[in-house]
Coordinates of C-alpha atoms in Angstrom, one line a residue:
M37 CA -0.3 -0.2 0.3
K38 CA 1.4 3.4 -0.7
N39 CA 0.9 5.2 2.6
Y40 CA 3.3 6.5 5.6
I41 CA 2.4 3.5 8.3
D42 CA 4.5 2.9 11.7
T43 CA 4.0 2.2 15.1
I44 CA 2.8 4.9 17.4
G45 CA 6.3 4.7 19.3
N46 CA 8.0 5.2 16.1
F47 CA 5.7 7.4 14.9
F48 CA 7.0 9.8 17.7
K49 CA 10.8 8.3 17.2
T50 CA 10.6 9.8 13.7
S51 CA 11.5 14.1 12.7
K52 CA 8.4 15.8 10.7
E53 CA 10.6 15.9 8.2
E54 CA 11.5 12.5 7.7
I55 CA 7.5 11.5 7.7
L56 CA 6.5 13.7 5.0
K57 CA 9.4 12.6 2.8
K58 CA 7.8 9.1 2.7
I59 CA 4.3 10.2 1.9
K60 CA 5.7 12.3 -0.7
F61 CA 7.6 10.5 -2.3
Y62 CA 4.3 8.1 -2.4
N63 CA 3.0 10.8 -3.3
Q64 CA 4.8 12.1 -6.2
D65 CA 1.9 14.2 -8.2
A66 CA 0.9 16.2 -5.0
E67 CA -0.2 19.3 -4.8
E68 CA 1.7 22.0 -2.5
S69 CA -1.3 22.7 -0.3
Q70 CA -1.9 18.9 -0.2
I71 CA 1.3 18.5 1.4
R72 CA 1.7 21.6 3.6
S73 CA -1.8 19.9 4.8
W74 CA 0.4 16.2 6.0
E75 CA 2.7 18.6 7.4
K76 CA 0.1 20.1 9.7
I77 CA -1.5 16.4 10.4
I78 CA 1.3 15.4 11.3
E79 CA 2.4 18.1 13.1
D80 CA -1.1 17.7 15.8
L81 CA -0.4 14.1 16.0
K82 CA 2.9 14.9 17.4
N83 CA 1.2 17.3 19.6
S84 CA -1.3 15.1 21.0
S85 CA -0.7 13.9 24.5
F86 CA -4.3 11.4 24.2
L87 CA -1.9 10.0 21.1
R88 CA 1.1 9.9 22.8
D89 CA -0.8 7.9 25.9
L90 CA -1.0 5.0 23.8
D91 CA 0.5 2.2 23.4
P92 CA 3.6 2.1 21.3
S93 CA 2.3 -0.8 19.3
V94 CA -0.7 0.8 18.0
I95 CA -0.4 1.1 14.3
I96 CA -1.0 4.5 12.5
A97 CA -1.7 5.3 9.3
I98 CA -0.8 8.8 7.4
E99 CA -3.1 9.3 4.1
Y100 CA -2.8 6.1 3.8
Q101 CA -4.3 4.9 0.3
L102 CA -8.0 2.8 -0.3
V103 CA -7.4 1.5 -4.0
V104 CA -10.7 2.8 -5.1
D105 CA -11.1 5.2 -7.7
N106 CA -7.4 7.8 -5.7
M107 CA -9.1 7.3 -2.4
A108 CA -6.9 8.6 0.4
A109 CA -7.5 7.8 4.2
D110 CA -6.2 11.2 6.2
I111 CA -5.2 9.2 9.4
I112 CA -5.7 5.4 10.0
L113 CA -5.3 4.6 13.4
A114 CA -5.3 0.5 14.3
G115 CA -5.4 -1.7 17.2
Y116 CA -6.8 -4.3 19.4
D117 CA -9.6 -3.8 21.7
L118 CA -9.8 -5.2 25.0
K119 CA -11.8 -8.2 23.6
K120 CA -8.7 -8.9 20.9
K121 CA -11.2 -8.0 18.2
K122 CA -9.0 -5.6 15.4
N123 CA -10.1 -2.5 15.2
V124 CA -9.4 0.5 12.7
L125 CA -10.2 4.1 13.0
I126 CA -10.5 6.0 10.1
I127 CA -10.2 9.8 10.3
E128 CA -11.0 12.6 7.8
V129 CA -9.1 15.7 8.6
K130 CA -10.5 19.6 7.2
E131 CA -9.2 22.2 7.7
W132 CA -12.2 24.7 7.9
N133 CA -13.8 26.8 9.5
D134 CA -17.8 28.5 10.3
E135 CA -17.5 30.7 7.2
Y136 CA -16.3 28.2 4.6
I137 CA -19.2 25.8 5.5
L138 CA -21.6 28.4 5.6
N139 CA -21.1 29.7 2.2
T140 CA -20.3 25.7 0.5
S141 CA -22.6 24.0 -1.3
F142 CA -22.5 20.2 -0.5
S143 CA -22.8 17.7 -2.7
N144 CA -23.5 13.2 -2.5
Y145 CA -20.8 13.2 -5.1
R146 CA -17.6 14.9 -6.0
E147 CA -18.2 17.7 -8.5
N148 CA -16.5 20.2 -10.5
E149 CA -19.1 23.4 -8.9
R150 CA -19.8 21.6 -4.9
Q151 CA -18.1 19.9 -2.5
L152 CA -18.0 16.5 -1.4
H153 CA -19.5 16.3 2.0
P154 CA -17.2 14.9 4.7
Q155 CA -19.3 12.8 6.6
I156 CA -20.2 11.2 3.4
Q157 CA -16.5 11.0 1.8
V158 CA -15.5 9.0 5.3
N159 CA -18.0 6.9 5.2
R160 CA -16.7 5.7 1.8
H161 CA -13.4 5.8 3.4
K162 CA -14.9 2.8 5.7
T163 CA -16.6 1.4 2.7
A164 CA -13.5 0.9 0.3
F165 CA -11.9 -0.6 3.6
K166 CA -14.6 -3.3 4.5
N167 CA -15.6 -3.8 1.4
Y168 CA -12.7 -3.6 -1.0
L169 CA -9.2 -4.5 1.1
N170 CA -8.7 -8.0 0.9
I171 CA -8.3 -7.5 5.4
G172 CA -11.4 -5.2 5.2
S173 CA -13.5 -7.6 6.4
N174 CA -11.8 -9.2 9.6
Y175 CA -11.7 -5.2 11.5
K176 CA -14.0 -3.4 12.7
V177 CA -14.3 0.2 11.5
N178 CA -15.6 3.9 12.8
A179 CA -15.0 6.5 11.1
V180 CA -15.1 10.2 12.4
V181 CA -14.6 13.9 10.7
L182 CA -11.7 15.6 12.4
A183 CA -12.7 19.7 11.7
K184 CA -10.4 22.0 14.1
N185 CA -11.0 25.2 12.9
V186 CA -14.9 25.2 13.6
T187 CA -16.7 26.1 16.1
N188 CA -19.8 23.9 17.5
H189 CA -22.4 26.1 16.1
G190 CA -20.6 25.7 13.1
I191 CA -20.3 21.4 13.4
M192 CA -23.7 21.9 13.5
K193 CA -24.3 23.5 9.9
L194 CA -21.7 21.0 9.1
I195 CA -24.2 18.3 9.3
E196 CA -27.2 20.2 9.0
K197 CA -25.6 20.4 5.3
N198 CA -25.4 16.5 4.9
K199 CA -28.8 15.1 3.0
D200 CA -26.8 11.5 2.9
K201 CA -29.0 9.2 5.7
N202 CA -26.6 6.7 5.5
S203 CA -23.9 8.8 7.0
S204 CA -25.4 11.5 8.7
D205 CA -24.5 9.3 11.9
I206 CA -20.9 9.6 11.6
L207 CA -19.4 11.5 14.6
C208 CA -18.3 15.1 14.2
Y209 CA -15.4 16.4 15.9
T210 CA -13.4 19.7 16.7
K211 CA -10.3 18.5 19.1
L212 CA -8.4 15.6 18.5
D213 CA -7.5 14.5 21.8
T214 CA -11.2 14.3 22.4
L215 CA -12.1 13.2 19.2
L216 CA -9.0 9.8 20.4
A217 CA -10.4 9.9 23.7
S218 CA -13.9 8.5 22.8
Y219 CA -12.2 5.2 20.8
G220 CA -9.7 5.0 23.9
N221 CA -10.4 1.0 24.6
T222 CA -10.8 0.6 21.1
F223 CA -7.2 0.6 20.4
I224 CA -5.1 -1.4 23.7
Y225 CA -2.3 -2.9 21.6
G226 CA -0.6 -3.3 18.2
D227 CA 1.6 -6.4 16.8
K228 CA 3.8 -6.7 14.2
E229 CA 1.7 -9.4 12.0
M230 CA -1.5 -6.1 12.4
Q231 CA 1.3 -3.4 10.7
N232 CA 2.3 -6.1 7.8
N233 CA -1.3 -6.9 7.2
L234 CA -2.0 -3.1 6.7
E235 CA 1.2 -2.4 5.1
N236 CA 0.7 -5.7 1.9
A237 CA -3.3 -5.0 2.0
F238 CA -4.4 -5.3 -1.8
Y239 CA -7.3 -4.9 -3.5
K240 CA -10.1 -7.1 -4.1
P241 CA -13.3 -7.1 -6.4
A242 CA -16.5 -5.6 -4.6
R243 CA -18.8 -7.6 -2.6
D244 CA -20.3 -10.5 -3.8
I245 CA -24.4 -9.4 -5.3
I246 CA -26.2 -11.7 -2.6
E247 CA -25.0 -10.4 -0.1
S248 CA -25.0 -6.9 -1.1
M249 CA -28.8 -7.5 -1.7
S250 CA -28.9 -6.4 2.1
D251 CA -27.6 -3.4 1.6
I252 CA -31.0 -3.2 -0.2
V253 CA -33.0 -4.2 3.1
K254 CA -30.6 -1.3 5.1
K255 CA -31.4 1.4 2.6
E256 CA -27.4 1.7 3.0
E257 CA -25.1 2.6 -0.2
G258 CA -22.7 -0.7 -0.1
F259 CA -21.0 0.1 -3.2
I260 CA -18.0 2.2 -3.7
L261 CA -18.7 3.5 -7.9
T262 CA -16.4 3.8 -10.1
S263 CA -16.1 7.2 -12.3
E264 CA -17.7 5.2 -15.0
Q265 CA -20.5 3.4 -12.9
Q266 CA -20.8 6.7 -11.0
E267 CA -21.5 9.1 -14.2
A268 CA -24.1 6.1 -15.0
M269 CA -25.6 6.9 -12.1
N270 CA -26.1 10.2 -12.5
K271 CA -27.0 9.7 -15.8
I272 CA -29.8 8.0 -15.1
I273 CA -31.2 10.5 -12.1
A274 CA -31.0 13.4 -15.1
S275 CA -32.8 11.5 -16.9
I276 CA -35.9 10.4 -14.8
E277 CA -35.2 14.2 -13.6
T278 CA -35.6 15.8 -17.2
G279 CA -38.8 13.6 -18.2
K280 CA -37.7 10.4 -19.5
K281 CA -39.8 7.0 -19.3
I282 CA -37.3 4.4 -20.1
I283 CA -33.7 3.9 -18.9
Q284 CA -31.5 1.3 -20.1
V285 CA -28.0 -0.1 -18.3
D286 CA -26.7 -2.2 -21.1
G287 CA -23.1 -3.7 -20.3
C288 CA -21.4 -7.1 -19.9
A289 CA -21.5 -9.8 -17.1
G290 CA -19.5 -7.8 -14.2
S291 CA -19.6 -4.4 -15.7
G292 CA -21.1 -3.4 -12.7
K293 CA -25.2 -2.9 -13.9
T294 CA -26.4 -4.5 -10.5
A295 CA -24.2 -2.1 -8.7
I296 CA -25.8 0.8 -10.1
L297 CA -29.4 -0.5 -9.7
I298 CA -28.8 -1.5 -5.8
N299 CA -26.9 2.3 -5.0
L300 CA -29.7 3.8 -7.1
Y301 CA -32.5 2.4 -5.4
V302 CA -30.7 3.5 -1.5
S303 CA -30.2 7.3 -3.9
L304 CA -33.7 7.4 -4.6
L305 CA -35.5 7.3 -1.2
N306 CA -32.6 9.2 0.3
N307 CA -34.0 11.6 -2.0
N308 CA -36.1 14.3 -1.4
K309 CA -36.7 15.4 -5.3
F310 CA -38.4 11.8 -5.2
A311 CA -39.9 11.9 -2.8
N312 CA -43.7 11.9 -4.3
K313 CA -42.4 8.3 -5.9
T314 CA -42.6 4.7 -4.9
V315 CA -40.0 3.0 -6.1
L316 CA -39.6 -0.5 -6.4
F317 CA -36.8 -2.9 -6.8
C318 CA -37.2 -6.0 -9.3
S319 CA -34.2 -8.3 -9.0
G320 CA -34.2 -10.9 -11.7
A321 CA -37.0 -13.9 -11.7
Q322 CA -33.8 -15.9 -11.2
N323 CA -33.1 -14.5 -7.8
T324 CA -35.6 -13.4 -6.3
A325 CA -36.5 -16.3 -4.0
L326 CA -33.2 -16.3 -2.9
Y327 CA -33.1 -13.3 -2.3
R328 CA -36.6 -13.6 -0.2
S329 CA -35.6 -16.3 2.0
L330 CA -31.7 -14.8 2.7
Y331 CA -33.4 -11.3 3.8
P332 CA -37.2 -12.4 5.2
N333 CA -37.3 -9.1 7.2
G334 CA -37.6 -7.6 3.5
E335 CA -39.0 -9.7 1.8
H336 CA -41.6 -7.6 -0.2
L337 CA -38.7 -4.9 -1.2
F338 CA -37.7 -8.2 -4.0
S339 CA -40.4 -7.8 -6.5
Y340 CA -41.4 -9.9 -9.6
S341 CA -41.9 -8.4 -12.3
F342 CA -44.8 -10.2 -13.1
S343 CA -46.7 -9.0 -9.9
I344 CA -45.3 -5.4 -10.1
S345 CA -46.9 -5.1 -13.6
K346 CA -50.4 -6.4 -11.8
K347 CA -49.8 -3.9 -8.7
L348 CA -49.4 -0.8 -11.3
N349 CA -52.6 -2.0 -13.0
N350 CA -55.1 0.1 -11.3
S351 CA -52.9 2.6 -9.2
K352 CA -52.4 6.1 -10.1
E353 CA -49.5 6.3 -7.5
E354 CA -46.2 7.8 -9.5
Y355 CA -43.8 4.8 -9.7
I356 CA -39.9 4.4 -10.2
V357 CA -39.3 0.9 -11.3
I358 CA -36.0 -0.7 -11.2
M359 CA -35.2 -4.1 -13.0
D360 CA -32.3 -5.6 -12.9
E361 CA -31.5 -9.4 -15.4
A362 CA -34.7 -7.4 -17.6
Q363 CA -34.1 -9.8 -20.7
H364 CA -35.6 -12.6 -18.1
N365 CA -38.8 -11.4 -18.7
E366 CA -41.2 -13.4 -20.8
K367 CA -42.8 -11.2 -23.3
G368 CA -45.2 -8.6 -22.6
V369 CA -43.8 -8.3 -19.3
I370 CA -42.1 -5.6 -20.1
S371 CA -44.1 -3.8 -22.3
S372 CA -47.0 -3.8 -19.9
L373 CA -45.1 -1.3 -17.5
L374 CA -44.9 1.0 -19.6
K375 CA -47.2 3.4 -17.9
D376 CA -47.5 7.3 -17.5
N377 CA -47.4 7.0 -13.7
V378 CA -44.1 4.8 -14.6
T379 CA -40.3 4.9 -14.8
L380 CA -38.1 2.4 -15.9
I381 CA -35.2 1.5 -15.5
L382 CA -33.7 -1.5 -16.6
A383 CA -30.6 -3.6 -16.8
Y384 CA -30.1 -6.3 -19.0
D385 CA -27.2 -8.2 -21.1
K386 CA -28.6 -10.7 -24.2
Y387 CA -25.7 -13.0 -23.5
Q388 CA -27.2 -13.5 -20.7
A389 CA -30.4 -14.9 -21.5
I390 CA -30.7 -18.3 -20.9
I391 CA -34.0 -19.7 -22.6
A392 CA -35.5 -18.9 -26.0
T393 CA -38.7 -17.0 -25.0
N394 CA -36.7 -13.7 -23.3
A395 CA -37.8 -9.8 -23.4
I396 CA -33.9 -9.2 -25.6
E397 CA -36.5 -8.1 -29.0
E398 CA -39.1 -6.1 -26.3
L399 CA -35.9 -4.0 -25.4
E400 CA -34.6 -3.4 -28.3
Q401 CA -37.8 -2.5 -30.2
L402 CA -37.9 0.1 -26.6
E403 CA -35.3 1.8 -28.7
D404 CA -37.8 3.7 -31.1
N405 CA -39.1 4.9 -28.2
P406 CA -39.5 9.1 -28.0
N407 CA -38.8 8.6 -23.7
Y408 CA -36.0 6.4 -24.3
C409 CA -32.5 6.4 -22.9
Q410 CA -29.3 4.0 -22.7
I411 CA -26.4 4.0 -20.9
Y412 CA -23.9 1.9 -22.3
L413 CA -20.9 0.6 -19.3
N414 CA -17.7 -0.6 -21.6
K415 CA -15.2 -1.5 -18.6
T416 CA -15.5 -4.6 -16.1
V417 CA -14.9 -4.5 -12.7
R418 CA -15.5 -7.8 -11.5
F419 CA -12.7 -10.0 -12.7
N420 CA -9.8 -7.5 -10.5
N421 CA -9.9 -5.2 -13.6
S422 CA -8.3 -8.1 -16.4
I423 CA -8.4 -6.7 -19.4
H424 CA -8.8 -9.8 -21.4
F425 CA -11.2 -12.2 -19.7
I426 CA -14.3 -11.3 -21.2
S427 CA -12.9 -11.2 -24.7
N428 CA -11.3 -14.7 -23.6
V429 CA -14.7 -16.0 -22.6
K430 CA -16.4 -15.3 -25.6
N431 CA -13.8 -16.5 -28.0
L432 CA -13.6 -20.0 -26.2
L433 CA -17.6 -20.1 -26.2
T434 CA -17.4 -19.7 -30.4
G435 CA -14.4 -22.4 -30.5
D436 CA -11.3 -20.2 -29.9
K437 CA -9.0 -21.3 -27.4
N438 CA -5.9 -19.1 -27.5
I439 CA -6.2 -17.1 -24.3
K440 CA -4.8 -14.0 -23.8
K441 CA -2.9 -14.0 -19.9
D442 CA -2.9 -11.0 -17.8
D443 CA -1.5 -11.3 -14.1
K444 CA -5.4 -9.5 -12.9
F445 CA -7.2 -12.9 -13.7
E446 CA -7.0 -16.8 -14.1
F447 CA -8.4 -18.6 -16.9
K448 CA -7.4 -21.8 -17.8
V449 CA -8.3 -24.9 -20.2
L450 CA -8.3 -27.5 -18.6
S451 CA -7.2 -30.8 -20.1
N452 CA -8.7 -33.9 -18.1
I453 CA -10.2 -34.8 -14.5
K454 CA -6.8 -35.7 -13.1
E455 CA -6.5 -31.7 -13.2
V456 CA -10.0 -31.2 -11.9
S457 CA -9.8 -32.4 -9.2
D458 CA -6.0 -30.9 -8.7
K459 CA -7.0 -27.4 -8.9
A460 CA -10.2 -28.3 -6.4
R461 CA -8.0 -29.1 -4.7
E462 CA -5.5 -26.8 -4.6
I463 CA -8.0 -23.6 -4.6
A464 CA -9.6 -25.4 -1.5
F465 CA -6.7 -25.9 0.4
S466 CA -4.0 -22.6 -0.5
K467 CA -7.1 -20.0 -0.9
P468 CA -9.4 -21.0 2.8
N469 CA -10.3 -17.2 2.9
D470 CA -11.5 -17.0 -0.6
T471 CA -15.3 -18.8 -1.6
F472 CA -14.8 -21.2 -4.3
A473 CA -17.3 -22.8 -6.3
T474 CA -17.8 -26.3 -8.9
I475 CA -20.7 -25.2 -11.2
G476 CA -22.4 -27.1 -14.2
L477 CA -22.8 -30.9 -15.4
L478 CA -26.9 -29.6 -17.1
S479 CA -26.5 -33.3 -18.0
N480 CA -29.0 -36.5 -17.8
D481 CA -26.0 -38.3 -18.8
H482 CA -26.5 -40.1 -15.0
D483 CA -23.9 -43.1 -15.5
K484 CA -21.7 -40.9 -17.2
I485 CA -21.8 -37.9 -14.1
Q486 CA -21.6 -40.7 -11.8
E487 CA -18.4 -42.6 -12.8
F488 CA -17.0 -38.9 -13.5
I489 CA -17.9 -37.2 -10.1
N490 CA -19.0 -40.0 -7.4
H491 CA -16.7 -42.2 -7.9
E492 CA -15.0 -43.8 -4.8
N493 CA -12.1 -41.6 -4.9
S494 CA -13.6 -38.4 -6.2
I495 CA -13.1 -35.3 -4.5
F496 CA -16.4 -34.4 -5.6
F497 CA -20.2 -34.9 -5.3
T498 CA -23.9 -33.9 -6.1
R499 CA -27.1 -33.5 -5.2
W500 CA -29.3 -32.9 -7.3
N501 CA -33.2 -32.4 -5.5
Y502 CA -34.9 -29.6 -6.2
K503 CA -34.3 -26.1 -4.9
E504 CA -31.3 -27.3 -3.4
E505 CA -29.8 -23.6 -4.8
C506 CA -31.2 -22.6 -1.4
R507 CA -28.5 -24.5 0.3
W508 CA -25.2 -25.2 -1.7
I509 CA -25.2 -20.8 -1.9
P510 CA -24.7 -21.0 2.0
Y511 CA -22.6 -23.6 1.5
I512 CA -20.2 -21.6 -0.3
N513 CA -20.2 -18.5 1.0
E514 CA -19.4 -20.1 4.6
K515 CA -16.3 -21.4 2.9
N516 CA -14.1 -24.1 4.8
Y517 CA -14.9 -26.9 2.0
L518 CA -12.6 -29.3 3.4
S519 CA -14.2 -29.1 6.7
K520 CA -17.4 -30.9 5.6
N521 CA -19.0 -33.4 3.6
N522 CA -15.8 -36.0 4.5
G523 CA -13.3 -33.4 2.7
K524 CA -15.2 -33.8 -1.2
I525 CA -16.6 -30.3 -3.1
W526 CA -20.4 -29.5 -3.7
V527 CA -20.5 -29.5 -7.6
G528 CA -23.3 -27.3 -8.3
T529 CA -26.1 -28.2 -10.3
W530 CA -27.5 -24.7 -10.9
W531 CA -26.2 -21.8 -11.5
M532 CA -27.5 -18.7 -10.9
P533 CA -26.6 -15.0 -12.3
G534 CA -25.8 -13.0 -9.0
L535 CA -23.6 -15.5 -7.6
D536 CA -19.7 -14.2 -7.0
V537 CA -17.0 -16.1 -5.9
D538 CA -13.3 -15.1 -6.2
Y539 CA -13.2 -18.5 -8.1
V540 CA -15.1 -20.9 -9.5
L541 CA -14.6 -24.4 -11.8
V542 CA -16.7 -25.0 -14.8
I543 CA -17.5 -28.8 -15.9
V544 CA -19.1 -28.7 -18.9
G545 CA -20.6 -32.0 -18.7
P546 CA -21.8 -34.1 -21.8
D547 CA -25.2 -31.9 -22.5
A548 CA -22.4 -29.7 -24.7
K549 CA -19.2 -30.3 -26.4
L550 CA -16.6 -27.6 -27.4
T551 CA -15.9 -27.4 -31.5
K552 CA -14.1 -25.8 -33.9
D553 CA -17.2 -23.8 -34.7
G554 CA -18.0 -23.1 -30.7
I555 CA -19.8 -24.5 -27.9
R556 CA -22.8 -26.6 -29.1
A557 CA -25.3 -28.6 -27.4
I558 CA -26.1 -32.1 -27.4
P559 CA -30.6 -32.0 -26.7
D560 CA -30.9 -36.1 -25.8
K561 CA -27.7 -35.7 -23.2
M562 CA -29.7 -32.4 -21.6
A563 CA -31.5 -32.0 -18.3
E564 CA -31.9 -27.8 -17.6
Y565 CA -35.6 -29.0 -19.3
N566 CA -36.6 -25.3 -19.1
M567 CA -34.5 -24.4 -22.3
I568 CA -35.5 -26.7 -24.4
I569 CA -39.2 -26.3 -24.2
S570 CA -38.7 -22.0 -24.0
I571 CA -38.1 -23.0 -28.0
A572 CA -40.8 -25.2 -28.2
N573 CA -42.9 -22.1 -26.9
K574 CA -41.1 -19.5 -29.1
L575 CA -41.1 -21.5 -32.3
R576 CA -45.0 -22.0 -32.0
F577 CA -45.1 -25.8 -31.4
F578 CA -45.2 -26.5 -27.9
S579 CA -48.6 -27.2 -27.7
E580 CA -48.4 -30.1 -30.1
V581 CA -45.5 -31.5 -28.1
A582 CA -46.7 -30.6 -23.7
V583 CA -47.1 -33.8 -21.8
Y584 CA -48.7 -33.4 -17.9
K585 CA -49.1 -35.3 -15.5
N586 CA -51.2 -37.9 -14.4
G587 CA -54.2 -36.3 -12.6
Y588 CA -52.1 -32.6 -12.6
P589 CA -53.8 -31.1 -16.2
Q590 CA -51.5 -27.8 -15.2
K591 CA -48.5 -29.4 -14.6
L592 CA -45.7 -30.2 -17.5
D593 CA -43.6 -33.9 -17.2
N594 CA -41.2 -31.9 -18.5
P595 CA -39.2 -35.3 -19.4
R596 CA -41.2 -36.9 -21.4
T597 CA -42.1 -32.7 -22.9
V598 CA -38.3 -32.9 -23.7
R599 CA -38.5 -36.1 -25.6
K600 CA -41.4 -35.1 -27.4
I601 CA -39.8 -31.7 -28.6
L602 CA -36.4 -33.6 -30.0
D603 CA -38.7 -36.4 -31.6
Y604 CA -40.7 -33.7 -33.3
V605 CA -38.4 -32.0 -34.3
A606 CA -36.5 -35.1 -36.1
T607 CA -39.4 -35.3 -38.1
H608 CA -39.8 -31.4 -39.1
P609 CA -37.0 -30.5 -41.1
H610 CA -38.4 -26.9 -41.6
I611 CA -37.8 -26.7 -37.7
K612 CA -34.8 -28.5 -37.2
G613 CA -31.9 -25.4 -38.2
N614 CA -33.9 -22.8 -36.2
F615 CA -33.9 -25.4 -33.0
E616 CA -30.4 -26.1 -33.3
K617 CA -29.5 -22.3 -33.8
E618 CA -31.9 -21.4 -30.8
L619 CA -30.1 -24.2 -28.4
N620 CA -26.9 -23.3 -29.3
I621 CA -27.5 -19.8 -28.7
L622 CA -28.8 -20.7 -25.2
I623 CA -26.4 -23.2 -24.1
R624 CA -23.4 -20.7 -25.2
N625 CA -25.4 -18.2 -22.7
N626 CA -25.5 -20.3 -19.9
Y627 CA -22.0 -21.3 -20.0
Y628 CA -21.5 -17.7 -20.9
V629 CA -23.0 -16.9 -17.1
M630 CA -21.4 -20.4 -15.7
F631 CA -18.1 -18.8 -16.7
T632 CA -18.2 -15.2 -15.2
R633 CA -19.1 -15.6 -11.8
A634 CA -15.7 -15.0 -10.5
R635 CA -13.6 -12.3 -9.5
K636 CA -10.5 -14.2 -9.6
G637 CA -9.8 -17.1 -11.5
C638 CA -12.2 -19.3 -13.8
Y639 CA -11.3 -22.9 -14.9
V640 CA -13.4 -24.9 -17.2
Y641 CA -13.2 -28.5 -18.5
F642 CA -15.1 -29.7 -21.5
M643 CA -15.8 -34.1 -21.1
N644 CA -15.9 -33.7 -24.8
D645 CA -14.2 -31.5 -26.4
E646 CA -13.3 -31.8 -30.5
T647 CA -10.7 -29.2 -30.3
K648 CA -7.8 -31.4 -28.8
D649 CA -5.0 -32.2 -30.6
P650 CA -5.4 -36.1 -30.9
S651 CA -1.6 -36.6 -30.2

């Protein structure tokens, strides 16, 4: 990390000039005003009687870089409390006076014409430390503002000018010793390990989407948006204010669409300009049931798109509907939301449409609406800032195994079952603090799966029960994989948009094969029946092949229906070409989703790989 960081004991032994020299070395583009500010901070710290009385092993850092959009914390204190828990205090220092506060217009974001409010600023430092540093989750983090030249009246005015409810509880102080005394029991001692951790901390891609859905329940902005994402959010809000009714956020997997929507939802709820509107969040049909089970206190906040449509039918309220994974809707659902009293904000990626009866065509038709506005995200952030990963995935799925490597993200195609097992063991054993998911196997070829996964000496096992993902996802997030299930690793036979892990191992089973022309479906081996059934619906021959369970006239018999679909296609040559084209798109999209779930590394094994060198 670029910063000055040392023990308090060494801080007092080191001259102001030497400390300043080190900070300037790491910040060679610093302006004179910044340097003067650091110099003043060092002087104030050295003059603090309370700081001098702390245990000399407590850690102090000045201008601590937080690796998110050039963020740096003015002062950080780190140490153990009486219960031996790790604590960090982040202090944002302002050399302001009452007159400056009274005459300054503050903002929730950095803007040319307005000053970012310090409570919001230090609260984002807190979020950056906890959620974007690899060590952050191990610490209890507090954040405060120190405005040394301000009176108590000025502090009250400063707090009044903060319109962001999420940061309104950040405490503001006018005296350093008073501030430090408030946290005296937090920093009993430090140690070399803590100092090393702070010195060697590195960027961790943002927390996973499933966890971050709790922000909606708590009404907190849980993400530090990148410049591109923040600009996109500002454009959405500006578009709403100017009367746009359809705002579309488009971008590939990992570009931050969901992060924007979560922060946007919270921001709109806390913005008085939209107090007369009801804001609804639709998380995407594939995920909503899980979010409702994980966050029962906020179950009502996660709406299904079809239920939103019913809710709006006879209502005269003004609504803002935020819809993630919009591509998953069936035809007509989105159109039903296009009402005068509704502003619709949509996020989607056509490569993540995983059934044929999707909303892609409907979404594209919205572009002709005069109230339409599109915002496109060009960058990806999930994959540890890798610039090659998405193009590598798309190339692989079209048959090109020439993978461009970088030091940000490891992407590798494995050659055999031994490599698969070895890689799974390596990740589970050597990265105990990282999440790891092994997924795939959408196949009904049970004999082959049994041989591959569940044989006596295998490291893997599977479960096929209904709604098993509601148990599998907590298993992934709990980690410690080798200490459970007799040391075997659970292969998830279910994937889910929104699942983010550090490492993913994808086994492409007998349902597909990799050819020189790309990934191709093997229909009679597929167990993801909804894909095949959706194509029959799209091509309009479903009614001729549907088979229902005996005694349940509305309950579809999926295996028998799929068997009839495949027989129908085989005997209707004019349908076969379109059917195969649709199915190959869907199998590609399904595996695209699986490949793009990881933040640090993705490993893929094709059980059927026609591109292998025979030698």
